[in-house]
Amino acid sequence: MKKHSHISFRQLLFGLGFFLAFSGMVLFLFSYRRDEKRFTNITTRLFVSEMKSNTLNMHYHLADPAAFGVTDYDPVLSCYHPDTALRSQAELENTMAALQALSPEKLNASDAVLWKLLTRTLENTMVLGSFPYYDEPLSPVSGTQSNLPILLAEYTFRSKRDVEDYLSLLDQTDEYFASLLLYEQEKAEAGFIMPAAFLREVREQCDTIVTKEALEAGTHFLQTTFRERLLPLVQKQIITKKEASAYLAQNERLLMTVLLPAYIRLGDGLLLLEDDTVLPKGLAALPEGRIYYEHLLISETGSYRPIAEIQEMLTEKFTSSYDKIKETVERYPEILKTLTEDRTEKFPCKEPSRILLDLQERMAEDFPALPGDSTSITVKTVSESLEPYCAPAFYLTAPLDDTASNSIYVNRSKTPEGLELYTTLAHEGYPGHLYQTVYHNRNALAAKERPARELLWYGGYQEGWALYVEFRAYDYAALLLLDDGQTEAAVIAQLEADNRSLQLCLYSLIDIMIHYDNASCSQIAKVLEKFGVADAADAASIYNYIVQSPCNYLKYYLGYLEILSLQENARQLWGAEYTDYRFHQFYLDCGPSDFLSLQECLETWDPAAARP
C-alpha cells in the first residue's frame, strides 16, 4: 500500500489562501475585462448607429466607412419626425444608464477619458432634450437652408458609391425640407415660432440660394462643382464617360425637379407661419429659458462656469482691452488721423498661398509640427448667391481618415484683402482650424482612439483655439509690417487686435444680457450707444443677430478666455518648465474636450515628457 504524505494544517491554509488569491485575481481581471468589453460594445454601437443614421454627417467624418465597421448602410438624410424627441431622449437615457453601470477606473486611460466626456455630454444633452422647440435649425444666421448647399457642393467623390450616395441624398432633399417645415409648424402651434422678420429672412434665402434661372443657365455651383468632382473619377477610370454622362443628367434632373421645388415649398410654408405680433426676444423670455440657456452655454462653449463668473471674466477682459486701446492712442495720437485709410495694397502678403506659407513659417517655433505626410490646401471663393448668408470664411473639416486635402472658403464680400485676410486665414488655416483638425485626426488614428470620440463636438475648444491663434496672427502681421518698414501700420495691427477683442467681448456680454437677463432691444441700444453705435438700425441689427444665434459669440470668446485661463494655470503648475510650445502641445494632444476635463488633464500633465 502506498503511503500518502501528510498535509499540515499550515500547508492547507497556505494552499487555500493561494487559491482564494488566485480566484480573486481572476475575478479582478474578469471585472476589468467585462467593463472594457461593455464599453467597447456601447461606443461601437453608438458610433455605427450615428453614422448610419446620417450619411451626410458620416461622409464628412469618414472617407472609408467600412474601415470603421460601418457597412451595409442606406444613404439617408436625418429627417425630423414628431416622435424624434421622445425616441432620442429614450436612447440617450439607455446609453447613459449603460455607461453609469461601468466603473471608469477599470478602463484604460484613453477609455476613461472618453467615458468621462461621454457622460458629461449626455447629461447636458438630456437636459437640452427636454426643451424640444427651443432649437432653430432654420436660423437666418447659419441655418440648414444655407449650410446644406455648401455641404453638398463639397461632398467629396472618392468612389462610384460616393456619387450614387450623393445623388440619393439630393433626391431626399424634398422630404428633408418638408420635415423641417413640419418642425416649424409644430413650434408655431406650441408658441415658439420665429419672429416674422426672421422668417422673411429665411424665405429670402430660399428664393435666392437655388434659382430656376441659374439652373437653366447651367451656372449654379451645385452644377459646376458636380462636373468638377466627376472629372477626376473619369480620369482615374473609376467611372466611365458613359456613367459620368448619366450621373450629370441625373444631377440636373434632381436639382430642377427635387431641390428647387423643395426650397419653393419651404419658403411658401414659412410664409403661412408669419405672425407680425411675434417680436424678437431672447431665450430668457421663454418658459425656463434661463435654464435652457445655461445648458446651451455648456453645450456650445464647453465651459462649466456659473454665469456670474463668466460675466466677471468678460468684464475684466473688456476693461483690459479698453485700457490697451486707450494707452496706444495716447502714445500714438497721430494714428487717429490715418486709422480709416485703406492699407490693403500696402500689406506685404496678398495671395492666400503666400499668407498661409508665411503663417506656417512664423508658427513653427511655438507649435508642434503636424505628424504624417504633407497637407494641401485649396482656398475657394464662396458663390455669389451664398455671400449674403455665409460667414466671412470657413474651413470644411477633413474626415478622420483623410487629411491630405483641405478646403477653406473665403467670402470676398465680407473679407477684404490685407490684414483681415491674413488673420482670417490664420483662424481657418494655420495655426487655426485646419492645423488643429489635421493634428488631432492623425494622432487619433495613430493612437487607435475609439472613433466614438469623433461624435463629441466642443465649439469652445475649436473656436476658442481659432480665435486664440488669430490674435497671435495679429502679432505675426505686426512683425511682417515692421520687416517691411511699415512701423505705423504695425501699431495699427496691434490696435486692430485690441479693438476686435473689445468688440467680441462686448457682444458676448450682450449675449448674456439678452438670453439670460432678458434685455430688450431698446436696452441693448442704450448699451451700444455708449460705445459709438448711435444708429438705431445698427443697434437693432446687432440685437437681432444675437437673438438668432445664442451663445455664438461666447463659443469663440469664452472659449478663448478659457484657453488663456488654462495657459495661466499651466505657467503656475509647470514653473520653469513652461513654454508656449509645451502648452500648445498639451492642448492639442488632449484633443477636443470641455474645459472642465481639460483642467483635470492639465493637473496630471507632465511637461517634461512633451515631445521636442
Coordinates of C-alpha atoms in Angstrom, one line a residue:
M1 CA 0.0 0.0 0.0
K2 CA 1.3 3.4 -1.0
K3 CA 1.9 5.8 1.9
H4 CA 0.2 9.2 1.5
S5 CA 2.2 12.2 2.5
H6 CA 0.8 14.2 5.4
I7 CA -0.6 17.7 4.7
S8 CA -0.3 20.0 7.6
F9 CA -2.9 22.5 8.7
R10 CA -0.5 25.3 7.9
Q11 CA 0.0 23.9 4.4
L12 CA -3.7 23.6 3.9
L13 CA -4.2 27.2 4.9
F14 CA -1.4 28.4 2.6
G15 CA -3.0 26.4 -0.3
L16 CA -6.4 27.8 0.5
G17 CA -5.0 31.3 0.7
F18 CA -3.3 30.9 -2.7
F19 CA -6.5 29.5 -4.2
L20 CA -8.5 32.4 -2.8
A21 CA -5.9 35.0 -4.0
F22 CA -5.8 33.4 -7.4
S23 CA -9.6 33.3 -7.6
G24 CA -9.6 37.0 -6.5
M25 CA -7.1 37.9 -9.2
V26 CA -9.2 36.1 -11.8
L27 CA -12.4 37.9 -10.7
F28 CA -10.5 41.2 -10.7
L29 CA -9.2 40.7 -14.2
F30 CA -12.6 39.4 -15.3
S31 CA -14.2 42.5 -13.9
Y32 CA -11.8 44.8 -15.7
R33 CA -12.2 42.9 -19.0
R34 CA -16.0 42.8 -18.6
D35 CA -16.1 46.6 -18.2
E36 CA -13.7 47.1 -21.1
K37 CA -15.8 44.8 -23.3
R38 CA -19.1 46.5 -22.4
F39 CA -17.5 49.9 -23.1
T40 CA -16.3 48.7 -26.4
N41 CA -19.8 47.5 -27.3
I42 CA -21.5 50.7 -26.1
T43 CA -19.2 53.0 -28.0
T44 CA -19.1 50.9 -31.2
R45 CA -22.9 50.7 -31.3
L46 CA -23.2 54.4 -30.6
F47 CA -20.8 55.3 -33.4
V48 CA -22.1 52.9 -36.0
S49 CA -25.7 53.9 -35.3
E50 CA -24.9 57.6 -35.6
M51 CA -23.0 57.2 -38.8
K52 CA -25.8 55.0 -40.4
S53 CA -28.5 57.5 -39.4
N54 CA -27.0 60.4 -41.3
T55 CA -25.0 59.7 -44.4
L56 CA -24.0 63.4 -44.9
N57 CA -22.5 63.5 -41.5
M58 CA -20.8 60.2 -42.0
H59 CA -19.2 61.3 -45.2
Y60 CA -17.7 64.3 -43.6
H61 CA -16.4 62.2 -40.7
L62 CA -15.1 59.1 -42.6
A63 CA -13.5 58.7 -46.1
D64 CA -13.7 54.9 -45.8
P65 CA -16.7 53.9 -43.5
A66 CA -16.1 50.2 -43.9
A67 CA -12.7 50.5 -42.2
F68 CA -14.6 51.7 -39.1
G69 CA -17.2 49.0 -39.1
V70 CA -19.9 51.0 -41.0
T71 CA -21.1 48.6 -43.7
D72 CA -24.4 47.9 -45.4
Y73 CA -25.8 51.4 -44.9
D74 CA -28.5 53.1 -46.9
P75 CA -27.9 56.7 -47.9
V76 CA -30.2 58.8 -45.8
L77 CA -30.7 62.4 -44.6
S78 CA -31.7 62.6 -41.0
C79 CA -35.3 63.9 -41.2
Y80 CA -37.3 65.2 -38.3
H81 CA -40.4 63.2 -37.2
P82 CA -42.9 64.1 -34.5
D83 CA -41.7 61.3 -32.2
T84 CA -38.0 62.1 -32.7
A85 CA -37.5 64.0 -29.5
L86 CA -39.1 61.2 -27.3
R87 CA -37.2 58.5 -29.1
S88 CA -33.9 60.3 -28.9
Q89 CA -34.4 61.0 -25.2
A90 CA -35.1 57.3 -24.6
E91 CA -32.0 56.3 -26.5
L92 CA -29.9 58.8 -24.5
E93 CA -31.2 57.6 -21.2
N94 CA -30.4 54.0 -22.2
T95 CA -26.9 54.8 -23.3
M96 CA -26.4 56.9 -20.1
A97 CA -27.6 54.0 -17.9
A98 CA -25.2 51.6 -19.7
L99 CA -22.3 54.0 -19.2
Q100 CA -23.1 54.6 -15.5
A101 CA -23.2 50.8 -14.9
L102 CA -19.4 50.7 -15.7
S103 CA -16.5 51.6 -13.4
P104 CA -14.3 54.1 -15.2
E105 CA -11.3 53.1 -13.0
K106 CA -11.5 49.7 -14.6
L107 CA -11.0 51.2 -18.1
N108 CA -7.7 52.1 -19.7
A109 CA -6.6 55.7 -19.6
S110 CA -7.9 56.7 -23.0
D111 CA -11.3 54.9 -22.5
A112 CA -11.6 56.5 -19.0
V113 CA -11.3 60.0 -20.6
L114 CA -13.8 59.1 -23.3
W115 CA -16.2 57.7 -20.6
K116 CA -16.0 61.0 -18.7
L117 CA -16.5 63.1 -21.8
L118 CA -19.5 61.0 -23.0
T119 CA -21.2 61.0 -19.6
R120 CA -20.8 64.8 -19.2
T121 CA -22.0 65.4 -22.7
L122 CA -25.0 63.1 -22.4
E123 CA -26.1 64.5 -19.1
N124 CA -26.2 68.0 -20.6
T125 CA -27.8 66.8 -23.8
M126 CA -30.6 65.1 -22.0
V127 CA -31.4 68.4 -20.2
L128 CA -31.5 70.2 -23.6
G129 CA -33.7 67.5 -25.0
S130 CA -36.4 68.4 -22.5
F131 CA -36.8 71.7 -24.4
P132 CA -37.8 70.2 -27.8
Y133 CA -38.9 73.5 -29.5
Y134 CA -36.1 75.9 -28.3
D135 CA -33.7 74.9 -31.1
E136 CA -33.8 76.7 -34.5
P137 CA -32.5 74.6 -37.5
L138 CA -33.6 77.3 -39.9
S139 CA -31.8 80.3 -38.3
P140 CA -31.2 83.1 -40.7
V141 CA -27.6 83.3 -39.4
S142 CA -26.5 79.8 -40.4
G143 CA -29.4 77.6 -40.8
T144 CA -29.8 74.4 -42.8
Q145 CA -31.2 76.3 -45.8
S146 CA -27.8 78.0 -46.3
N147 CA -25.5 75.2 -45.0
L148 CA -26.9 72.2 -46.9
P149 CA -25.9 73.5 -50.4
I150 CA -22.3 74.1 -49.2
L151 CA -22.1 70.6 -47.7
L152 CA -23.5 69.2 -51.0
A153 CA -21.1 71.2 -53.1
E154 CA -18.1 69.9 -51.1
Y155 CA -19.2 66.3 -50.9
T156 CA -16.0 64.5 -52.0
F157 CA -16.2 61.9 -54.7
R158 CA -13.7 59.2 -54.0
S159 CA -15.6 56.3 -55.5
K160 CA -18.6 55.4 -57.6
R161 CA -20.5 54.7 -54.4
D162 CA -19.9 58.3 -53.2
V163 CA -21.5 59.7 -56.4
E164 CA -24.5 57.4 -56.1
D165 CA -24.9 58.2 -52.3
Y166 CA -24.7 61.9 -53.2
L167 CA -27.5 61.6 -55.8
S168 CA -29.6 59.6 -53.4
L169 CA -29.2 62.3 -50.7
L170 CA -30.1 65.0 -53.3
D171 CA -33.2 63.0 -54.1
Q172 CA -34.3 63.2 -50.5
T173 CA -34.0 66.9 -50.0
D174 CA -37.7 67.4 -50.6
E175 CA -38.5 65.1 -47.7
Y176 CA -35.8 66.6 -45.6
F177 CA -37.1 70.2 -46.1
A178 CA -40.7 69.0 -45.6
S179 CA -39.7 67.6 -42.2
L180 CA -38.0 70.9 -41.2
L181 CA -41.2 72.7 -42.2
L182 CA -43.2 70.3 -40.1
Y183 CA -40.9 71.1 -37.1
E184 CA -41.5 74.8 -37.6
Q185 CA -45.3 74.2 -37.8
E186 CA -45.2 72.3 -34.5
K187 CA -43.1 75.1 -33.0
A188 CA -45.8 77.6 -34.1
E189 CA -48.5 75.5 -32.5
A190 CA -46.6 75.3 -29.3
G191 CA -46.0 79.1 -29.2
F192 CA -42.3 79.0 -30.2
I193 CA -42.4 80.3 -33.8
M194 CA -39.7 82.6 -35.1
P195 CA -40.5 86.3 -35.4
A196 CA -42.0 87.3 -38.8
A197 CA -39.0 89.4 -39.6
F198 CA -36.7 86.3 -39.2
L199 CA -39.0 84.1 -41.2
R200 CA -38.9 86.6 -44.1
E201 CA -35.0 86.5 -44.0
V202 CA -35.2 82.7 -44.3
R203 CA -37.7 82.9 -47.2
E204 CA -35.4 85.4 -49.0
Q205 CA -32.6 82.9 -48.7
C206 CA -34.9 80.1 -50.1
D207 CA -35.7 82.3 -53.0
T208 CA -32.1 83.2 -53.9
I209 CA -29.8 80.2 -53.0
V210 CA -31.3 78.0 -55.7
T211 CA -33.0 79.6 -58.6
K212 CA -34.6 78.4 -61.8
E213 CA -32.6 80.9 -63.9
A214 CA -29.2 79.7 -62.6
L215 CA -30.1 76.1 -63.1
E216 CA -31.4 76.7 -66.7
A217 CA -28.2 78.6 -67.5
G218 CA -26.1 75.7 -66.0
T219 CA -24.2 78.1 -63.8
H220 CA -25.3 77.1 -60.3
F221 CA -22.5 76.0 -58.1
L222 CA -24.2 72.7 -57.5
Q223 CA -23.9 72.1 -61.2
T224 CA -20.4 73.3 -61.8
T225 CA -18.9 71.6 -58.7
F226 CA -20.6 68.3 -59.6
R227 CA -19.0 68.4 -63.0
E228 CA -15.6 69.2 -61.4
R229 CA -15.8 66.4 -59.0
L230 CA -16.8 63.8 -61.6
L231 CA -13.8 64.6 -63.9
P232 CA -11.1 63.0 -61.7
L233 CA -13.1 59.8 -61.4
V234 CA -13.2 59.5 -65.2
Q235 CA -9.5 60.3 -65.5
K236 CA -8.7 57.6 -62.9
Q237 CA -11.1 55.2 -64.7
I238 CA -13.2 54.8 -61.5
I239 CA -16.2 55.5 -63.7
T240 CA -16.7 55.5 -67.5
K241 CA -17.5 58.5 -69.6
K242 CA -20.9 57.0 -70.2
E243 CA -21.6 56.6 -66.5
A244 CA -20.4 60.2 -65.9
S245 CA -22.8 61.5 -68.6
A246 CA -25.7 59.6 -66.9
Y247 CA -24.7 61.0 -63.5
L248 CA -24.7 64.5 -64.9
A249 CA -28.1 64.1 -66.4
Q250 CA -29.4 62.7 -63.1
N251 CA -27.9 65.6 -61.1
E252 CA -29.6 68.1 -63.5
R253 CA -32.9 66.4 -63.1
L254 CA -32.8 66.2 -59.3
L255 CA -31.7 69.9 -58.9
M256 CA -34.6 71.1 -61.1
T257 CA -37.3 68.6 -60.0
V258 CA -36.5 68.0 -56.3
L259 CA -34.2 70.6 -54.8
L260 CA -35.6 73.7 -56.4
P261 CA -39.3 72.7 -55.5
A262 CA -38.1 71.8 -52.0
Y263 CA -36.8 75.3 -51.5
I264 CA -40.0 76.8 -53.0
R265 CA -42.3 74.7 -50.8
L266 CA -40.2 75.5 -47.7
G267 CA -40.4 79.3 -48.4
D268 CA -44.2 79.1 -49.1
G269 CA -44.8 77.1 -45.9
L270 CA -42.9 79.6 -43.8
L271 CA -44.9 82.4 -45.3
L272 CA -48.0 80.9 -43.8
L273 CA -46.4 80.9 -40.4
E274 CA -45.6 84.6 -40.3
D275 CA -47.1 86.5 -37.4
D276 CA -46.2 90.1 -37.1
T277 CA -47.2 90.2 -33.4
V278 CA -44.2 87.9 -32.7
L279 CA -41.2 90.1 -32.0
P280 CA -37.5 89.2 -31.5
K281 CA -36.7 88.2 -27.9
G282 CA -34.1 86.3 -26.1
L283 CA -34.3 82.8 -24.6
A284 CA -34.8 84.3 -21.1
A285 CA -38.3 85.4 -22.3
L286 CA -39.3 81.7 -22.8
P287 CA -40.6 79.4 -20.1
E288 CA -37.5 78.2 -18.1
G289 CA -35.4 79.9 -20.9
R290 CA -32.6 80.8 -18.4
I291 CA -32.2 77.1 -17.5
Y292 CA -32.1 76.2 -21.2
Y293 CA -29.5 78.9 -21.9
E294 CA -27.3 77.7 -19.0
H295 CA -27.1 74.3 -20.6
L296 CA -26.9 75.6 -24.1
L297 CA -23.9 77.6 -23.0
I298 CA -22.2 74.4 -21.7
S299 CA -23.0 72.6 -25.0
E300 CA -21.7 75.4 -27.2
T301 CA -18.7 76.5 -25.2
G302 CA -17.6 73.6 -23.1
S303 CA -17.4 75.9 -20.1
Y304 CA -19.0 74.8 -16.8
R305 CA -18.5 78.2 -15.0
P306 CA -21.6 79.9 -13.5
I307 CA -23.0 82.8 -15.5
A308 CA -21.9 85.3 -12.9
E309 CA -18.3 84.1 -13.1
I310 CA -18.4 84.3 -16.9
Q311 CA -19.7 87.8 -16.7
E312 CA -16.9 88.7 -14.3
M313 CA -14.2 87.2 -16.7
L314 CA -15.7 89.1 -19.6
T315 CA -15.9 92.4 -17.8
E316 CA -12.3 92.2 -16.6
K317 CA -11.1 91.4 -20.2
F318 CA -13.2 94.2 -21.6
T319 CA -11.6 96.6 -19.2
S320 CA -8.1 95.5 -20.1
S321 CA -8.7 95.6 -23.8
Y322 CA -10.2 99.1 -23.5
D323 CA -7.2 100.3 -21.4
K324 CA -4.8 98.9 -24.0
I325 CA -6.6 100.8 -26.8
K326 CA -6.6 104.0 -24.8
E327 CA -2.9 103.6 -24.0
T328 CA -2.0 103.0 -27.7
V329 CA -4.0 106.1 -28.8
E330 CA -2.4 108.3 -26.1
R331 CA 1.1 107.0 -27.1
Y332 CA 0.5 107.4 -30.9
P333 CA -2.1 110.2 -31.2
E334 CA -1.3 110.7 -34.9
I335 CA -2.7 107.3 -35.6
L336 CA -6.2 108.5 -35.3
K337 CA -5.8 110.7 -38.4
T338 CA -4.8 107.7 -40.6
L339 CA -6.8 104.9 -38.9
T340 CA -9.5 104.8 -41.6
E341 CA -7.1 104.8 -44.5
D342 CA -7.2 101.7 -46.8
R343 CA -3.9 99.9 -46.3
T344 CA -4.8 96.8 -48.3
E345 CA -2.5 97.5 -51.2
K346 CA 0.5 98.1 -48.9
F347 CA 0.1 94.9 -47.0
P348 CA 3.2 92.7 -47.8
C349 CA 1.3 89.4 -48.2
K350 CA -1.7 89.4 -50.6
E351 CA -2.1 85.9 -52.1
P352 CA -3.7 83.3 -49.9
S353 CA -1.0 80.7 -50.7
R354 CA 1.7 83.2 -49.7
I355 CA -0.1 84.1 -46.5
L356 CA -0.5 80.5 -45.4
L357 CA 3.2 79.9 -46.1
D358 CA 4.2 82.9 -44.0
L359 CA 1.9 81.8 -41.1
Q360 CA 3.4 78.3 -41.2
E361 CA 6.9 79.7 -41.0
R362 CA 6.2 82.0 -38.1
M363 CA 4.3 79.5 -36.0
A364 CA 7.0 76.8 -36.3
E365 CA 8.8 77.8 -33.1
D366 CA 5.8 77.7 -30.8
F367 CA 3.6 74.9 -32.3
P368 CA 4.3 71.2 -32.7
A369 CA 4.7 70.0 -36.3
L370 CA 1.9 68.1 -38.0
P371 CA 2.5 64.4 -37.9
G372 CA 2.5 62.4 -41.1
D373 CA 2.6 63.4 -44.7
S374 CA 2.2 66.9 -46.2
T375 CA -1.1 68.6 -46.3
S376 CA -2.6 70.5 -49.3
I377 CA -4.9 73.5 -49.0
T378 CA -7.3 74.9 -51.6
V379 CA -8.6 78.4 -50.9
K380 CA -12.0 78.8 -52.6
T381 CA -14.4 81.7 -53.0
V382 CA -17.9 81.5 -51.7
S383 CA -20.5 81.5 -54.5
E384 CA -22.1 85.0 -55.0
S385 CA -25.5 83.5 -54.3
L386 CA -24.4 82.5 -50.9
E387 CA -22.3 85.5 -49.9
P388 CA -25.1 87.4 -48.0
Y389 CA -25.7 84.3 -45.8
C390 CA -22.3 82.9 -45.2
A391 CA -19.6 83.7 -42.6
P392 CA -16.5 85.7 -43.7
A393 CA -14.7 82.4 -44.1
F394 CA -14.9 78.8 -43.0
Y395 CA -12.9 75.6 -43.1
L396 CA -14.6 72.4 -44.0
T397 CA -13.4 69.8 -41.5
A398 CA -11.5 66.9 -43.1
P399 CA -12.5 63.3 -42.4
L400 CA -10.8 61.4 -39.7
D401 CA -9.0 59.2 -42.2
D402 CA -8.3 61.6 -45.0
T403 CA -6.5 64.8 -44.1
A404 CA -4.3 65.2 -47.1
S405 CA -6.6 67.6 -49.0
N406 CA -8.3 70.5 -47.3
S407 CA -10.6 73.4 -48.3
I408 CA -11.0 76.9 -46.9
Y409 CA -13.8 79.1 -48.2
V410 CA -13.4 82.9 -48.2
N411 CA -16.4 85.2 -48.5
R412 CA -14.9 88.0 -50.5
S413 CA -17.9 90.3 -49.8
K414 CA -17.0 90.1 -46.1
T415 CA -13.3 89.6 -46.1
P416 CA -11.1 92.3 -47.7
E417 CA -7.5 91.5 -48.5
G418 CA -4.6 92.7 -46.4
L419 CA -4.5 92.3 -42.6
E420 CA -8.1 91.0 -42.4
L421 CA -7.4 88.2 -44.9
Y422 CA -4.1 87.4 -43.2
T423 CA -5.7 86.9 -39.7
T424 CA -8.8 85.1 -41.3
L425 CA -6.5 82.5 -42.9
A426 CA -4.7 82.1 -39.6
H427 CA -8.1 81.4 -37.9
E428 CA -9.2 79.0 -40.6
G429 CA -5.9 77.5 -41.7
Y430 CA -2.6 77.7 -39.8
P431 CA -2.4 77.5 -36.8
G432 CA -6.2 77.5 -36.7
H433 CA -8.9 75.0 -37.6
L434 CA -7.1 73.2 -40.4
Y435 CA -3.9 72.7 -38.4
Q436 CA -5.9 71.7 -35.3
T437 CA -8.1 69.2 -37.1
V438 CA -5.3 67.6 -39.0
Y439 CA -3.1 67.3 -35.9
H440 CA -5.9 65.7 -33.9
N441 CA -7.1 63.3 -36.6
R442 CA -3.7 62.0 -37.4
N443 CA -2.8 61.5 -33.7
A444 CA -6.2 59.9 -33.0
L445 CA -5.7 57.4 -35.8
A446 CA -2.1 56.6 -34.8
A447 CA -3.2 56.1 -31.2
K448 CA -6.2 53.9 -32.4
E449 CA -8.6 56.0 -30.3
R450 CA -12.2 54.9 -30.4
P451 CA -14.0 56.7 -33.3
A452 CA -16.9 57.4 -30.9
R453 CA -14.9 60.4 -29.6
E454 CA -15.5 62.0 -33.0
L455 CA -19.2 62.2 -32.2
L456 CA -18.4 64.7 -29.5
W457 CA -18.3 68.3 -30.6
Y458 CA -16.8 71.1 -28.5
G459 CA -17.3 74.5 -30.0
G460 CA -15.4 76.4 -27.3
Y461 CA -12.4 74.1 -27.8
Q462 CA -12.3 74.6 -31.5
E463 CA -13.4 78.2 -32.0
G464 CA -11.6 79.3 -28.9
W465 CA -8.4 77.9 -30.3
A466 CA -9.0 79.5 -33.7
L467 CA -9.6 82.9 -32.0
Y468 CA -6.6 82.4 -29.7
V469 CA -4.3 81.9 -32.7
E470 CA -6.0 84.6 -34.7
F471 CA -4.8 87.1 -32.1
R472 CA -1.3 85.6 -32.4
A473 CA -1.6 86.3 -36.1
Y474 CA -2.1 90.0 -35.4
D475 CA 1.3 89.8 -33.7
Y476 CA 2.8 88.0 -36.7
A477 CA 1.3 90.6 -39.0
A478 CA 2.8 93.4 -37.0
L479 CA 6.2 91.7 -37.3
L480 CA 5.6 91.3 -41.1
L481 CA 4.8 95.0 -41.4
L482 CA 7.8 96.0 -39.3
D483 CA 10.1 93.9 -41.6
D484 CA 8.5 95.8 -44.5
G485 CA 9.3 99.2 -42.8
Q486 CA 5.7 100.0 -42.1
T487 CA 6.0 101.0 -38.4
E488 CA 2.7 102.8 -38.1
A489 CA 0.8 100.0 -39.8
A490 CA 2.4 97.6 -37.3
V491 CA 1.0 99.7 -34.4
I492 CA -2.4 99.8 -36.1
A493 CA -2.4 96.0 -36.5
Q494 CA -2.0 95.7 -32.7
L495 CA -4.7 98.3 -32.2
E496 CA -7.0 96.3 -34.6
A497 CA -6.4 93.2 -32.4
D498 CA -7.4 95.0 -29.2
N499 CA -10.4 96.5 -31.0
R500 CA -11.6 93.1 -32.2
S501 CA -11.1 91.7 -28.7
L502 CA -13.2 94.6 -27.2
Q503 CA -15.9 94.1 -29.8
L504 CA -16.2 90.3 -29.3
C505 CA -16.1 90.7 -25.6
L506 CA -18.9 93.3 -25.7
Y507 CA -21.1 91.1 -27.9
S508 CA -20.5 88.2 -25.6
L509 CA -21.7 90.3 -22.6
I510 CA -24.7 91.4 -24.7
D511 CA -25.5 87.7 -25.5
I512 CA -25.8 87.0 -21.7
M513 CA -27.9 90.2 -21.3
I514 CA -30.3 89.2 -24.0
H515 CA -30.6 85.5 -23.3
Y516 CA -30.1 85.3 -19.5
D517 CA -31.2 88.7 -18.3
N518 CA -33.9 89.3 -20.8
A519 CA -32.7 92.7 -22.0
S520 CA -34.8 94.3 -24.7
C521 CA -33.7 95.8 -28.0
S522 CA -34.0 99.3 -26.5
Q523 CA -31.9 98.4 -23.5
I524 CA -29.2 96.9 -25.8
A525 CA -29.3 100.0 -28.0
K526 CA -28.5 102.2 -24.9
V527 CA -25.5 100.0 -24.1
L528 CA -24.3 100.1 -27.7
E529 CA -24.7 103.9 -27.9
K530 CA -22.1 104.3 -25.1
F531 CA -19.6 102.6 -27.5
G532 CA -20.3 104.6 -30.6
V533 CA -23.2 102.7 -32.1
A534 CA -25.7 105.6 -32.3
D535 CA -27.8 104.4 -35.3
A536 CA -31.0 102.6 -34.1
A537 CA -31.0 100.4 -37.2
D538 CA -27.4 99.2 -36.5
A539 CA -28.3 98.5 -32.9
A540 CA -31.4 96.5 -33.9
S541 CA -29.3 94.5 -36.4
I542 CA -26.8 93.6 -33.7
Y543 CA -29.6 92.7 -31.3
N544 CA -31.4 90.5 -33.9
Y545 CA -28.2 88.7 -34.9
I546 CA -27.5 87.7 -31.3
V547 CA -31.2 86.7 -30.8
Q548 CA -30.9 84.5 -33.8
S549 CA -27.6 82.8 -32.7
P550 CA -27.5 82.4 -28.9
C551 CA -24.0 81.6 -27.5
N552 CA -22.4 82.1 -30.9
Y553 CA -20.0 84.9 -29.7
L554 CA -19.4 83.1 -26.4
K555 CA -18.4 80.0 -28.3
Y556 CA -15.5 82.0 -29.7
Y557 CA -14.7 84.5 -27.0
L558 CA -15.4 82.5 -23.8
G559 CA -13.5 79.6 -25.4
Y560 CA -10.6 82.0 -26.0
L561 CA -10.7 83.2 -22.3
E562 CA -10.8 79.6 -21.1
I563 CA -7.7 78.8 -23.1
L564 CA -6.0 81.9 -21.5
S565 CA -7.0 80.6 -18.1
L566 CA -5.6 77.2 -18.8
Q567 CA -2.4 78.8 -20.0
E568 CA -2.0 80.8 -16.8
N569 CA -2.7 77.6 -14.8
A570 CA 0.0 75.8 -16.8
R571 CA 2.5 78.6 -16.1
Q572 CA 1.9 78.2 -12.4
L573 CA 1.9 74.4 -12.3
W574 CA 4.9 73.9 -14.6
G575 CA 7.1 76.8 -13.4
A576 CA 10.4 76.9 -15.2
E577 CA 9.3 74.0 -17.5
Y578 CA 6.6 76.1 -19.1
T579 CA 6.9 77.1 -22.7
D580 CA 4.2 78.1 -25.2
Y581 CA 5.2 75.1 -27.3
R582 CA 4.5 72.7 -24.4
F583 CA 1.2 74.4 -23.6
H584 CA 0.1 74.2 -27.2
Q585 CA 1.1 70.5 -27.3
F586 CA -0.8 69.8 -24.1
Y587 CA -3.9 71.4 -25.5
L588 CA -3.7 69.7 -28.9
D589 CA -2.8 66.3 -27.5
C590 CA -5.7 66.3 -25.1
G591 CA -8.0 66.6 -28.1
P592 CA -11.5 68.1 -28.3
S593 CA -12.9 68.4 -24.7
D594 CA -14.9 70.5 -22.4
F595 CA -12.8 72.9 -20.3
L596 CA -13.5 71.2 -17.0
S597 CA -12.0 68.0 -18.4
L598 CA -9.0 69.9 -19.8
Q599 CA -8.3 71.5 -16.4
E600 CA -8.3 68.0 -14.9
C601 CA -6.0 66.8 -17.7
L602 CA -3.7 69.7 -17.0
E603 CA -3.3 68.8 -13.3
T604 CA -1.7 65.5 -14.3
W605 CA 0.2 66.6 -17.4
D606 CA 4.0 66.2 -17.3
P607 CA 5.6 69.0 -19.4
A608 CA 9.0 67.3 -19.2
A609 CA 7.6 64.3 -21.2
A610 CA 6.4 66.6 -24.1
R611 CA 7.9 65.9 -27.5
P612 CA 10.6 68.4 -28.5

